[in-house]
Amino acid sequence: MPISIRKITQPVMIGDIKVGGGAPIVVQSMTNTDTVDAAGTAKQIMELANAGSELVRITVNSEEAAKAVPEIRNLLDKQGFTTPIIGDFHFNGHKLLEKYPECAQALAKFRINPGNVGRGKSRDPQFQQMIEFACQYNKPVRIGVNGGSLDQAVLTRLLDENRLLATPKNLPAVTREAIILSALESAARAEEIGLGKDKIILSCKISNVQELINIYEDLASRCHYALHLGLTEAGIGSKGIVSSAAALSVLMQQGIGDTIRISLTPEPGASRTQEVIVAQEILQTMGFRAFTPMVISCPGCGRTTSDYFQKLAMDIQGYLRDQMPIWRNQYPGVEAMEIAVMGCVVNGPGESKSANIGISLPGTGESPVAPVYEDGIKTVTLKGDHIAEEFQALVERYIQSHYV
């Protein structure tokens, strides 16, 4: 388990999910379907939930989208999915919540961006309306500040104050402070209107790793609200994964963060569930939570010129993840299991013995045999053309006998 101590924040209930207050860090994701397409959006929410997303956010940007929200909730309920839906509002949320109360009721949480809830004189009344609807429907709110849509009134005020200082701060420092103050002042205003501390979650998301770390360290030291973490516009592929892992891991190791989302740019044709898998793997690798059995496998070298062990490792990992929606309830504790798929005798036997179950495949020039270890003891040696199928069967048998 991680050596860090979680910062105890104010707990917030989102449906049946507890966020903050020392609860496990929650995985969140967001759909990229047109919310007006209720069936398509519900389908993607179910896919995300099956992958392990505990909260799912949807865009509510038009009257047609607001009308679709209750239908989406109904479609999920009919399929047995209790996953809370979060409504993402920008610019016109006050109007949509007023005109479509069924939408407000169907959502488990509202997300408000102080930077675009309104402009000038209209900002405060529109923000107040959104908070009043949250109070009326007893819904929590995430006040989510984004660097790309920062409240310019706050930034302008701080820049004016900064010019009067004997030693003015640089623009990045002033901008960081503006992002934090936008969140804190909006939260204070929400409380003045009547929203309880137990209904407020804050986030301050930007796309620069070091700046994000600095902002959240400062924010966490200045409040006890539950905090949502995410590197906004993280990027595509390995860049987005590495950037998110680097930023969020540093913060979580300090005990900062109650929910996370990995904002990956989807690769063409790729499943939206990738962001959920990455979030889970970060949490599991850090030792904060366990979601699916982990496969330990070596990178390969000149001793492993065959790609057999690589294919087996991928097949086993995919099989385990596919089974988890069923196994999660059927075999409690299986998510913490470790499986080793090693490519030669150098580290193969040692890693296999350390895992719950492991296999050491023959490397180049080694005897064509594959010893299998269960809980540190060699139980069988596999040979022939069906090693992969036989090892998968052994994994299944191990799970059935050890997790009941």
Tab-separated table of C-alpha atoms in Angstrom:
chain	number	residue	atom	x	y	z
A	1	MET	CA	0.000	0.000	0.000
A	2	PRO	CA	1.152	3.605	-0.557
A	3	ILE	CA	3.052	5.307	2.216
A	4	SER	CA	1.193	8.588	1.843
A	5	ILE	CA	-1.636	9.621	4.164
A	6	ARG	CA	-4.857	10.727	2.470
A	7	LYS	CA	-5.852	14.300	3.210
A	8	ILE	CA	-9.291	13.974	4.780
A	9	THR	CA	-11.717	16.133	2.844
A	10	GLN	CA	-15.406	16.803	3.282
A	11	PRO	CA	-17.312	13.700	2.094
A	12	VAL	CA	-19.836	14.119	-0.720
A	13	MET	CA	-22.420	11.547	-1.785
A	14	ILE	CA	-23.052	11.239	-5.528
A	15	GLY	CA	-25.870	8.752	-5.756
A	16	ASP	CA	-24.557	5.789	-3.761
A	17	ILE	CA	-20.903	6.741	-4.370
A	18	LYS	CA	-18.981	8.396	-1.542
A	19	VAL	CA	-16.358	10.898	-2.644
A	20	GLY	CA	-13.874	12.292	-0.133
A	21	GLY	CA	-13.832	11.736	3.596
A	22	GLY	CA	-11.160	9.066	3.244
A	23	ALA	CA	-13.191	6.977	0.796
A	24	PRO	CA	-11.299	5.169	-1.998
A	25	ILE	CA	-10.384	7.402	-4.932
A	26	VAL	CA	-13.234	7.216	-7.458
A	27	VAL	CA	-12.804	6.695	-11.212
A	28	GLN	CA	-14.779	9.034	-13.445
A	29	SER	CA	-15.140	9.267	-17.229
A	30	MET	CA	-17.122	11.209	-19.805
A	31	THR	CA	-19.100	10.249	-22.878
A	32	ASN	CA	-18.318	11.674	-26.314
A	33	THR	CA	-21.680	10.832	-27.854
A	34	ASP	CA	-24.262	13.432	-28.769
A	35	THR	CA	-26.451	13.451	-25.655
A	36	VAL	CA	-29.495	13.964	-27.876
A	37	ASP	CA	-28.911	10.367	-29.001
A	38	ALA	CA	-30.282	8.851	-25.790
A	39	ALA	CA	-29.819	5.225	-26.867
A	40	GLY	CA	-26.247	5.799	-28.069
A	41	THR	CA	-25.321	7.741	-24.948
A	42	ALA	CA	-26.836	5.123	-22.645
A	43	LYS	CA	-24.943	2.416	-24.522
A	44	GLN	CA	-21.630	4.222	-24.054
A	45	ILE	CA	-22.344	4.838	-20.363
A	46	MET	CA	-22.933	1.098	-19.933
A	47	GLU	CA	-19.657	0.344	-21.721
A	48	LEU	CA	-17.808	2.775	-19.472
A	49	ALA	CA	-19.489	1.345	-16.371
A	50	ASN	CA	-18.623	-2.213	-17.391
A	51	ALA	CA	-15.013	-1.101	-17.796
A	52	GLY	CA	-15.110	0.185	-14.219
A	53	SER	CA	-16.129	3.845	-14.406
A	54	GLU	CA	-17.990	4.669	-11.207
A	55	LEU	CA	-19.220	8.088	-12.321
A	56	VAL	CA	-19.972	9.178	-15.888
A	57	ARG	CA	-20.344	12.768	-17.080
A	58	ILE	CA	-22.426	13.768	-20.072
A	59	THR	CA	-22.726	17.049	-21.955
A	60	VAL	CA	-25.992	18.934	-21.412
A	61	ASN	CA	-25.678	21.792	-23.857
A	62	SER	CA	-29.079	22.217	-25.480
A	63	GLU	CA	-32.789	21.819	-24.871
A	64	GLU	CA	-32.769	18.577	-26.871
A	65	ALA	CA	-29.944	17.227	-24.703
A	66	ALA	CA	-31.750	18.216	-21.508
A	67	LYS	CA	-34.886	16.438	-22.747
A	68	ALA	CA	-32.838	13.286	-23.412
A	69	VAL	CA	-31.342	13.023	-19.917
A	70	PRO	CA	-34.380	11.416	-18.204
A	71	GLU	CA	-34.639	8.924	-21.078
A	72	ILE	CA	-30.952	8.038	-20.687
A	73	ARG	CA	-31.458	7.473	-16.954
A	74	ASN	CA	-34.475	5.286	-17.668
A	75	LEU	CA	-32.591	3.178	-20.247
A	76	LEU	CA	-29.776	2.606	-17.746
A	77	ASP	CA	-32.169	1.654	-14.960
A	78	LYS	CA	-33.924	-0.860	-17.188
A	79	GLN	CA	-30.580	-2.592	-17.819
A	80	GLY	CA	-29.698	-2.629	-14.116
A	81	PHE	CA	-27.065	0.140	-14.277
A	82	THR	CA	-27.116	2.434	-11.252
A	83	THR	CA	-24.090	4.456	-12.413
A	84	PRO	CA	-24.591	8.117	-11.412
A	85	ILE	CA	-24.783	10.560	-14.345
A	86	ILE	CA	-23.187	13.995	-14.026
A	87	GLY	CA	-24.497	16.882	-16.099
A	88	ASP	CA	-21.805	19.063	-17.694
A	89	PHE	CA	-23.205	22.593	-18.058
A	90	HIS	CA	-21.684	25.587	-19.823
A	91	PHE	CA	-23.180	28.981	-20.719
A	92	ASN	CA	-26.893	28.045	-20.547
A	93	GLY	CA	-27.232	25.613	-17.647
A	94	HIS	CA	-29.418	27.965	-15.613
A	95	LYS	CA	-31.973	28.074	-18.423
A	96	LEU	CA	-31.948	24.318	-19.034
A	97	LEU	CA	-32.390	23.412	-15.369
A	98	GLU	CA	-35.253	25.885	-15.032
A	99	LYS	CA	-37.094	24.680	-18.119
A	100	TYR	CA	-36.467	20.936	-17.679
A	101	PRO	CA	-36.863	19.877	-14.038
A	102	GLU	CA	-36.913	16.205	-15.095
A	103	CYS	CA	-33.351	16.667	-16.328
A	104	ALA	CA	-32.274	18.123	-12.980
A	105	GLN	CA	-33.891	15.235	-11.120
A	106	ALA	CA	-32.308	12.551	-13.308
A	107	LEU	CA	-28.780	13.857	-12.838
A	108	ALA	CA	-26.750	12.860	-9.768
A	109	LYS	CA	-24.509	15.936	-9.866
A	110	PHE	CA	-24.122	19.220	-11.733
A	111	ARG	CA	-20.790	20.460	-13.100
A	112	ILE	CA	-20.419	24.241	-13.319
A	113	ASN	CA	-17.500	26.162	-14.854
A	114	PRO	CA	-17.198	29.607	-13.190
A	115	GLY	CA	-15.445	30.889	-16.310
A	116	ASN	CA	-18.464	30.540	-18.565
A	117	VAL	CA	-21.534	30.406	-16.353
A	118	GLY	CA	-22.118	34.016	-17.413
A	119	ARG	CA	-20.360	37.222	-18.366
A	120	GLY	CA	-20.253	40.609	-16.675
A	121	LYS	CA	-23.393	41.523	-14.740
A	122	SER	CA	-25.128	38.285	-15.769
A	123	ARG	CA	-22.490	36.037	-14.171
A	124	ASP	CA	-23.535	36.272	-10.512
A	125	PRO	CA	-27.306	35.855	-11.088
A	126	GLN	CA	-26.747	32.879	-13.404
A	127	PHE	CA	-24.317	31.229	-10.994
A	128	GLN	CA	-26.801	31.825	-8.186
A	129	GLN	CA	-29.574	30.206	-10.229
A	130	MET	CA	-27.465	27.099	-10.832
A	131	ILE	CA	-26.674	26.780	-7.126
A	132	GLU	CA	-30.309	27.362	-6.156
A	133	PHE	CA	-31.348	24.516	-8.460
A	134	ALA	CA	-28.716	22.293	-6.819
A	135	CYS	CA	-30.196	23.162	-3.430
A	136	GLN	CA	-33.751	22.621	-4.661
A	137	TYR	CA	-33.005	19.166	-6.060
A	138	ASN	CA	-30.478	18.238	-3.351
A	139	LYS	CA	-27.674	17.686	-5.852
A	140	PRO	CA	-23.932	18.068	-5.308
A	141	VAL	CA	-22.001	20.410	-7.583
A	142	ARG	CA	-18.495	20.268	-8.989
A	143	ILE	CA	-17.160	23.758	-9.422
A	144	GLY	CA	-14.666	23.032	-12.163
A	145	VAL	CA	-12.210	25.737	-13.132
A	146	ASN	CA	-10.330	25.197	-16.408
A	147	GLY	CA	-7.235	27.123	-17.396
A	148	GLY	CA	-8.544	27.423	-20.928
A	149	SER	CA	-11.782	29.079	-19.827
A	150	LEU	CA	-10.645	30.963	-16.738
A	151	ASP	CA	-12.931	33.658	-15.340
A	152	GLN	CA	-11.326	36.759	-16.853
A	153	ALA	CA	-12.802	39.051	-14.198
A	154	VAL	CA	-10.818	37.252	-11.489
A	155	LEU	CA	-7.638	37.277	-13.561
A	156	THR	CA	-8.014	40.970	-14.413
A	157	ARG	CA	-8.564	41.851	-10.749
A	158	LEU	CA	-5.451	39.993	-9.659
A	159	LEU	CA	-3.357	41.494	-12.456
A	160	ASP	CA	-4.442	44.985	-11.367
A	161	GLU	CA	-3.520	44.202	-7.759
A	162	ASN	CA	-0.218	42.680	-8.862
A	163	ARG	CA	0.837	45.863	-10.683
A	164	LEU	CA	0.679	47.768	-7.402
A	165	LEU	CA	3.084	45.415	-5.622
A	166	ALA	CA	6.657	46.506	-4.930
A	167	THR	CA	7.799	43.215	-6.446
A	168	PRO	CA	5.140	42.032	-8.892
A	169	LYS	CA	4.734	38.318	-9.518
A	170	ASN	CA	5.165	36.884	-12.989
A	171	LEU	CA	2.135	36.091	-15.154
A	172	PRO	CA	2.147	32.289	-14.528
A	173	ALA	CA	2.085	32.882	-10.750
A	174	VAL	CA	-0.794	35.344	-11.035
A	175	THR	CA	-2.669	32.970	-13.335
A	176	ARG	CA	-2.244	30.081	-10.871
A	177	GLU	CA	-3.647	32.238	-8.102
A	178	ALA	CA	-6.561	33.303	-10.320
A	179	ILE	CA	-7.448	29.670	-11.037
A	180	ILE	CA	-7.411	28.779	-7.341
A	181	LEU	CA	-9.314	31.884	-6.236
A	182	SER	CA	-11.945	31.343	-8.913
A	183	ALA	CA	-12.672	27.936	-7.369
A	184	LEU	CA	-12.506	29.026	-3.728
A	185	GLU	CA	-14.531	32.215	-4.173
A	186	SER	CA	-17.178	30.361	-6.180
A	187	ALA	CA	-17.406	27.701	-3.455
A	188	ALA	CA	-17.751	30.379	-0.776
A	189	ARG	CA	-20.495	32.052	-2.795
A	190	ALA	CA	-22.270	28.711	-3.229
A	191	GLU	CA	-22.251	28.246	0.537
A	192	GLU	CA	-23.654	31.763	1.037
A	193	ILE	CA	-26.529	30.854	-1.291
A	194	GLY	CA	-27.247	27.739	0.766
A	195	LEU	CA	-25.287	24.820	-0.689
A	196	GLY	CA	-23.638	22.771	2.048
A	197	LYS	CA	-19.955	21.873	2.162
A	198	ASP	CA	-21.059	18.259	1.734
A	199	LYS	CA	-22.410	19.158	-1.706
A	200	ILE	CA	-19.288	20.818	-3.149
A	201	ILE	CA	-16.395	19.315	-5.105
A	202	LEU	CA	-13.665	21.480	-6.591
A	203	SER	CA	-11.331	21.032	-9.540
A	204	CYS	CA	-8.690	23.285	-11.111
A	205	LYS	CA	-7.611	21.625	-14.341
A	206	ILE	CA	-4.967	22.721	-16.819
A	207	SER	CA	-2.816	20.866	-19.346
A	208	ASN	CA	0.694	21.569	-17.974
A	209	VAL	CA	1.926	18.874	-15.589
A	210	GLN	CA	4.106	20.969	-13.277
A	211	GLU	CA	1.580	23.808	-13.118
A	212	LEU	CA	-1.217	21.349	-12.296
A	213	ILE	CA	0.821	19.885	-9.443
A	214	ASN	CA	1.565	23.365	-8.049
A	215	ILE	CA	-2.066	24.439	-8.273
A	216	TYR	CA	-3.478	21.374	-6.515
A	217	GLU	CA	-0.833	21.422	-3.781
A	218	ASP	CA	-1.797	25.031	-3.059
A	219	LEU	CA	-5.531	24.382	-3.363
A	220	ALA	CA	-5.410	21.373	-1.020
A	221	SER	CA	-3.601	23.439	1.619
A	222	ARG	CA	-6.306	26.109	1.535
A	223	CYS	CA	-9.532	24.116	1.739
A	224	HIS	CA	-11.164	20.888	2.871
A	225	TYR	CA	-13.512	20.426	-0.087
A	226	ALA	CA	-13.397	17.113	-1.938
A	227	LEU	CA	-11.115	17.457	-4.966
A	228	HIS	CA	-11.445	16.060	-8.479
A	229	LEU	CA	-8.143	15.530	-10.308
A	230	GLY	CA	-7.475	15.557	-13.993
A	231	LEU	CA	-4.981	16.870	-16.511
A	232	THR	CA	-7.289	18.541	-18.963
A	233	GLU	CA	-6.529	18.088	-22.663
A	234	ALA	CA	-3.940	15.458	-21.714
A	235	GLY	CA	-3.337	14.478	-25.338
A	236	ILE	CA	-3.446	11.387	-27.503
A	237	GLY	CA	-1.878	7.963	-26.988
A	238	SER	CA	1.235	7.557	-24.856
A	239	LYS	CA	1.639	11.322	-24.406
A	240	GLY	CA	-1.734	11.643	-22.706
A	241	ILE	CA	-1.202	8.519	-20.600
A	242	VAL	CA	2.286	9.496	-19.425
A	243	SER	CA	1.335	13.115	-18.704
A	244	SER	CA	-1.725	12.121	-16.690
A	245	ALA	CA	0.122	9.420	-14.775
A	246	ALA	CA	2.986	11.768	-13.944
A	247	ALA	CA	0.774	14.573	-12.656
A	248	LEU	CA	-1.849	12.577	-10.807
A	249	SER	CA	0.575	10.131	-9.222
A	250	VAL	CA	2.599	12.948	-7.646
A	251	LEU	CA	-0.570	14.463	-6.183
A	252	MET	CA	-2.140	11.222	-4.987
A	253	GLN	CA	1.100	10.172	-3.300
A	254	GLN	CA	0.735	13.348	-1.226
A	255	GLY	CA	-2.799	12.340	-0.289
A	256	ILE	CA	-4.429	14.844	-2.657
A	257	GLY	CA	-7.436	13.844	-4.766
A	258	ASP	CA	-10.783	12.124	-4.273
A	259	THR	CA	-11.884	11.442	-7.857
A	260	ILE	CA	-9.850	11.220	-11.055
A	261	ARG	CA	-10.459	11.343	-14.768
A	262	ILE	CA	-7.919	10.678	-17.529
A	263	SER	CA	-8.827	13.091	-20.331
A	264	LEU	CA	-7.331	11.217	-23.270
A	265	THR	CA	-7.883	12.263	-26.865
A	266	PRO	CA	-9.331	9.047	-28.338
A	267	GLU	CA	-7.381	7.488	-31.164
A	268	PRO	CA	-9.529	6.977	-34.303
A	269	GLY	CA	-11.691	3.919	-33.792
A	270	ALA	CA	-10.445	3.317	-30.249
A	271	SER	CA	-12.847	2.531	-27.427
A	272	ARG	CA	-13.768	5.340	-25.047
A	273	THR	CA	-13.094	2.890	-22.222
A	274	GLN	CA	-9.336	3.428	-22.619
A	275	GLU	CA	-9.475	6.399	-20.258
A	276	VAL	CA	-11.132	4.222	-17.606
A	277	ILE	CA	-8.524	1.474	-17.963
A	278	VAL	CA	-5.679	3.992	-17.641
A	279	ALA	CA	-7.233	5.533	-14.513
A	280	GLN	CA	-7.621	2.106	-12.940
A	281	GLU	CA	-4.089	1.061	-13.818
A	282	ILE	CA	-2.635	4.233	-12.302
A	283	LEU	CA	-4.534	3.645	-9.065
A	284	GLN	CA	-3.677	-0.052	-8.982
A	285	THR	CA	-0.019	0.459	-9.858
A	286	MET	CA	0.250	3.060	-7.086
A	287	GLY	CA	-1.357	0.614	-4.666
A	288	PHE	CA	-4.431	2.730	-3.886
A	289	ARG	CA	-7.060	0.342	-5.271
A	290	ALA	CA	-7.361	-2.965	-7.115
A	291	PHE	CA	-9.638	-3.394	-10.131
A	292	THR	CA	-8.499	-6.379	-12.173
A	293	PRO	CA	-5.814	-9.079	-11.816
A	294	MET	CA	-2.467	-7.664	-12.913
A	295	VAL	CA	-0.225	-9.459	-15.390
A	296	ILE	CA	3.504	-9.208	-14.714
A	297	SER	CA	5.495	-9.772	-17.896
A	298	CYS	CA	9.054	-9.135	-19.014
A	299	PRO	CA	10.015	-6.791	-21.894
A	300	GLY	CA	11.872	-9.472	-23.833
A	301	CYS	CA	15.471	-9.494	-25.009
A	302	GLY	CA	17.850	-11.480	-27.228
A	303	ARG	CA	16.996	-14.560	-25.184
A	304	THR	CA	13.323	-14.295	-26.242
A	305	THR	CA	13.347	-14.027	-30.024
A	306	SER	CA	9.900	-15.632	-30.237
A	307	ASP	CA	6.863	-13.420	-29.601
A	308	TYR	CA	4.997	-16.299	-27.959
A	309	PHE	CA	5.196	-14.912	-24.408
A	310	GLN	CA	4.128	-11.455	-25.616
A	311	LYS	CA	0.982	-12.835	-27.228
A	312	LEU	CA	0.215	-14.951	-24.176
A	313	ALA	CA	0.613	-11.963	-21.838
A	314	MET	CA	-1.727	-9.858	-24.005
A	315	ASP	CA	-4.274	-12.646	-24.321
A	316	ILE	CA	-4.296	-13.298	-20.580
A	317	GLN	CA	-4.596	-9.581	-19.728
A	318	GLY	CA	-7.469	-9.133	-22.196
A	319	TYR	CA	-9.219	-12.245	-20.932
A	320	LEU	CA	-8.989	-11.103	-17.302
A	321	ARG	CA	-10.360	-7.653	-18.075
A	322	ASP	CA	-13.216	-9.081	-20.136
A	323	GLN	CA	-14.193	-11.380	-17.262
A	324	MET	CA	-14.122	-8.765	-14.506
A	325	PRO	CA	-17.739	-7.547	-14.902
A	326	ILE	CA	-18.758	-11.125	-14.014
A	327	TRP	CA	-15.958	-11.956	-11.580
A	328	ARG	CA	-16.312	-8.704	-9.606
A	329	ASN	CA	-19.246	-10.145	-7.661
A	330	GLN	CA	-18.648	-13.852	-8.218
A	331	TYR	CA	-15.056	-13.958	-6.939
A	332	PRO	CA	-14.483	-11.203	-4.354
A	333	GLY	CA	-10.821	-10.311	-3.983
A	334	VAL	CA	-9.788	-11.597	-7.412
A	335	GLU	CA	-8.990	-8.049	-8.511
A	336	ALA	CA	-5.850	-8.114	-6.326
A	337	MET	CA	-4.484	-11.273	-7.944
A	338	GLU	CA	-1.103	-11.230	-9.755
A	339	ILE	CA	-0.220	-13.418	-12.743
A	340	ALA	CA	3.306	-13.704	-14.167
A	341	VAL	CA	3.962	-14.478	-17.834
A	342	MET	CA	7.733	-14.593	-18.288
A	343	GLY	CA	9.818	-15.221	-21.403
A	344	CYS	CA	12.914	-17.120	-20.195
A	345	VAL	CA	14.620	-18.739	-17.213
A	346	VAL	CA	16.604	-15.662	-16.075
A	347	ASN	CA	13.818	-13.994	-14.055
A	348	GLY	CA	10.988	-16.325	-15.073
A	349	PRO	CA	10.965	-18.777	-12.153
A	350	GLY	CA	11.576	-16.056	-9.549
A	351	GLU	CA	8.782	-13.791	-10.766
A	352	SER	CA	6.453	-16.773	-11.223
A	353	LYS	CA	7.042	-17.843	-7.631
A	354	SER	CA	6.261	-14.330	-6.362
A	355	ALA	CA	2.927	-14.158	-8.224
A	356	ASN	CA	-0.253	-16.003	-7.314
A	357	ILE	CA	0.217	-18.040	-10.450
A	358	GLY	CA	2.935	-17.723	-13.048
A	359	ILE	CA	4.480	-19.388	-16.052
A	360	SER	CA	8.072	-19.324	-17.263
A	361	LEU	CA	8.120	-19.890	-21.012
A	362	PRO	CA	11.183	-21.248	-22.818
A	363	GLY	CA	13.535	-18.629	-24.231
A	364	THR	CA	15.732	-19.057	-27.294
A	365	GLY	CA	17.726	-22.276	-27.006
A	366	GLU	CA	16.037	-23.357	-23.779
A	367	SER	CA	14.290	-26.687	-23.284
A	368	PRO	CA	10.752	-26.503	-24.758
A	369	VAL	CA	9.051	-26.739	-21.389
A	370	ALA	CA	7.093	-24.177	-19.331
A	371	PRO	CA	6.956	-24.676	-15.554
A	372	VAL	CA	3.900	-23.230	-13.783
A	373	TYR	CA	4.078	-22.008	-10.192
A	374	GLU	CA	1.112	-21.493	-7.862
A	375	ASP	CA	1.738	-19.586	-4.630
A	376	GLY	CA	5.459	-20.199	-4.968
A	377	ILE	CA	5.267	-23.949	-5.651
A	378	LYS	CA	5.781	-25.587	-9.031
A	379	THR	CA	2.609	-27.523	-9.784
A	380	VAL	CA	2.996	-28.612	-13.397
A	381	THR	CA	5.220	-28.319	-16.462
A	382	LEU	CA	3.446	-27.558	-19.726
A	383	LYS	CA	4.731	-28.789	-23.093
A	384	GLY	CA	3.563	-28.981	-26.693
A	385	ASP	CA	1.453	-26.742	-28.916
A	386	HIS	CA	-1.318	-25.818	-26.474
A	387	ILE	CA	0.576	-24.144	-23.640
A	388	ALA	CA	-1.499	-20.927	-23.884
A	389	GLU	CA	-4.859	-22.694	-23.667
A	390	GLU	CA	-3.665	-24.952	-20.870
A	391	PHE	CA	-2.271	-22.040	-18.845
A	392	GLN	CA	-5.512	-20.073	-19.211
A	393	ALA	CA	-7.396	-23.107	-17.914
A	394	LEU	CA	-5.036	-23.252	-14.934
A	395	VAL	CA	-5.665	-19.559	-14.224
A	396	GLU	CA	-9.426	-20.168	-14.290
A	397	ARG	CA	-9.067	-23.143	-11.955
A	398	TYR	CA	-6.906	-21.138	-9.561
A	399	ILE	CA	-9.505	-18.342	-9.410
A	400	GLN	CA	-12.383	-20.772	-8.838
A	401	SER	CA	-10.553	-22.509	-6.006
A	402	HIS	CA	-9.096	-19.460	-4.245
A	403	TYR	CA	-11.780	-16.766	-4.514
A	404	VAL	CA	-15.139	-17.922	-3.250
